[in-house]
């Protein structure tokens, strides 16, 4: 959290940012650009971390933290939970897709 930001201020910013991102997903032309850009960055990050032999759960945490879109943060958090429950990575992706 930035210096000078209270917990309430940060949570308000997070909610406003979430609403703003969801709004942009409703616009057809921008929807494709936003989704493709967010997924490309997120999955490229995950691929680099896996290639660098970072543990899968840690790689998913880092990917979640670096994802800039709220939906992908939630997605990678759910995938990590499925991995911790014993699913493989492809199975976890299938469950969440």
Tab-separated table of C-alpha atoms in Angstrom:
chain	number	residue	atom	x	y	z
A	1	UNK	CA	0.000	0.000	0.000
A	2	UNK	CA	1.220	3.495	-0.730
A	3	UNK	CA	2.228	5.809	2.083
A	4	UNK	CA	-0.677	7.957	3.160
A	5	UNK	CA	-3.348	5.515	2.001
A	6	UNK	CA	-5.637	4.255	4.697
A	7	UNK	CA	-7.092	0.764	4.511
A	8	UNK	CA	-10.522	2.252	3.744
A	9	UNK	CA	-9.097	4.466	1.001
A	10	UNK	CA	-7.339	1.508	-0.596
A	11	UNK	CA	-10.476	-0.668	-0.477
A	12	UNK	CA	-12.548	2.143	-1.986
A	13	UNK	CA	-9.977	2.501	-4.778
A	14	UNK	CA	-10.048	-1.269	-5.344
A	15	UNK	CA	-13.861	-1.281	-5.635
A	16	UNK	CA	-13.851	1.678	-8.026
A	17	UNK	CA	-11.125	0.045	-10.105
A	18	UNK	CA	-13.101	-3.220	-10.176
A	19	UNK	CA	-16.275	-1.433	-11.317
A	20	UNK	CA	-14.280	0.450	-13.967
A	21	UNK	CA	-12.784	-2.799	-15.320
A	22	UNK	CA	-16.142	-4.570	-15.398
A	23	UNK	CA	-17.642	-1.575	-17.215
A	24	UNK	CA	-14.987	-1.777	-19.928
A	25	UNK	CA	-15.748	-5.457	-20.436
A	26	UNK	CA	-19.285	-4.456	-21.434
A	27	UNK	CA	-18.050	-2.426	-24.443
A	28	UNK	CA	-17.714	-4.879	-27.377
A	29	UNK	CA	-14.636	-3.462	-29.143
A	30	UNK	CA	-12.716	-2.702	-25.963
A	31	UNK	CA	-13.747	-6.038	-24.421
A	32	UNK	CA	-11.598	-8.039	-26.849
A	33	UNK	CA	-8.588	-5.768	-26.432
A	34	UNK	CA	-8.750	-5.765	-22.632
A	35	UNK	CA	-9.268	-9.523	-22.309
A	36	UNK	CA	-6.531	-10.421	-24.795
A	37	UNK	CA	-4.067	-7.989	-23.268
A	38	UNK	CA	-4.719	-9.116	-19.691
A	39	UNK	CA	-4.544	-12.804	-20.590
A	40	UNK	CA	-1.364	-12.381	-22.655
A	41	UNK	CA	0.477	-10.628	-19.839
A	42	UNK	CA	-0.773	-13.047	-17.191
A	43	UNK	CA	-0.041	-16.257	-19.053
A	44	UNK	CA	3.343	-14.978	-20.261
A	45	UNK	CA	4.245	-14.287	-16.625
A	46	UNK	CA	3.106	-17.768	-15.579
A	47	UNK	CA	5.054	-19.401	-18.423
A	48	UNK	CA	8.253	-17.563	-17.515
A	49	UNK	CA	7.951	-18.516	-13.859
A	50	UNK	CA	7.288	-22.180	-14.637
A	51	UNK	CA	10.220	-22.207	-17.072
A	52	UNK	CA	12.419	-20.771	-14.303
A	53	UNK	CA	11.462	-23.745	-12.078
A	54	UNK	CA	9.458	-21.697	-9.590
A	55	UNK	CA	7.071	-23.906	-7.622
A	56	UNK	CA	3.664	-23.991	-9.238
A	57	UNK	CA	1.725	-22.597	-6.276
A	58	UNK	CA	4.242	-19.768	-5.858
A	59	UNK	CA	4.161	-19.080	-9.612
A	60	UNK	CA	0.368	-18.828	-9.478
A	61	UNK	CA	0.573	-16.441	-6.505
A	62	UNK	CA	3.070	-14.211	-8.302
A	63	UNK	CA	0.984	-14.298	-11.470
A	64	UNK	CA	-2.134	-13.385	-9.477
A	65	UNK	CA	-0.320	-10.480	-7.833
A	66	UNK	CA	1.039	-9.152	-11.141
A	67	UNK	CA	-2.219	-9.526	-13.093
A	68	UNK	CA	-3.720	-6.092	-13.603
A	69	UNK	CA	-7.285	-7.227	-14.302
A	70	UNK	CA	-9.560	-8.252	-11.437
A	71	UNK	CA	-11.035	-11.272	-13.244
A	72	UNK	CA	-7.585	-12.763	-13.832
A	73	UNK	CA	-6.588	-12.194	-10.208
A	74	UNK	CA	-9.644	-14.200	-9.147
A	75	UNK	CA	-8.991	-16.837	-11.828
A	76	UNK	CA	-5.390	-17.508	-10.769
A	77	UNK	CA	-6.367	-17.585	-7.099
A	78	UNK	CA	-9.008	-20.244	-7.824
A	79	UNK	CA	-6.550	-22.258	-9.937
A	80	UNK	CA	-4.033	-22.170	-7.088
A	81	UNK	CA	-6.680	-23.476	-4.683
A	82	UNK	CA	-7.500	-26.334	-7.071
A	83	UNK	CA	-3.782	-27.206	-7.289
A	84	UNK	CA	-3.559	-27.258	-3.500
A	85	UNK	CA	-6.565	-29.614	-3.449
A	86	UNK	CA	-4.736	-32.087	-5.684
A	87	UNK	CA	-5.753	-31.252	-9.255
A	88	UNK	CA	-3.219	-30.964	-12.034
A	89	UNK	CA	-2.695	-27.633	-13.787
A	90	UNK	CA	-4.647	-28.621	-16.932
A	91	UNK	CA	-7.500	-29.973	-14.813
A	92	UNK	CA	-7.582	-26.801	-12.713
A	93	UNK	CA	-7.773	-24.694	-15.898
A	94	UNK	CA	-10.613	-26.868	-17.202
A	95	UNK	CA	-12.574	-26.526	-13.975
A	96	UNK	CA	-12.293	-22.719	-14.099
A	97	UNK	CA	-12.949	-22.272	-17.807
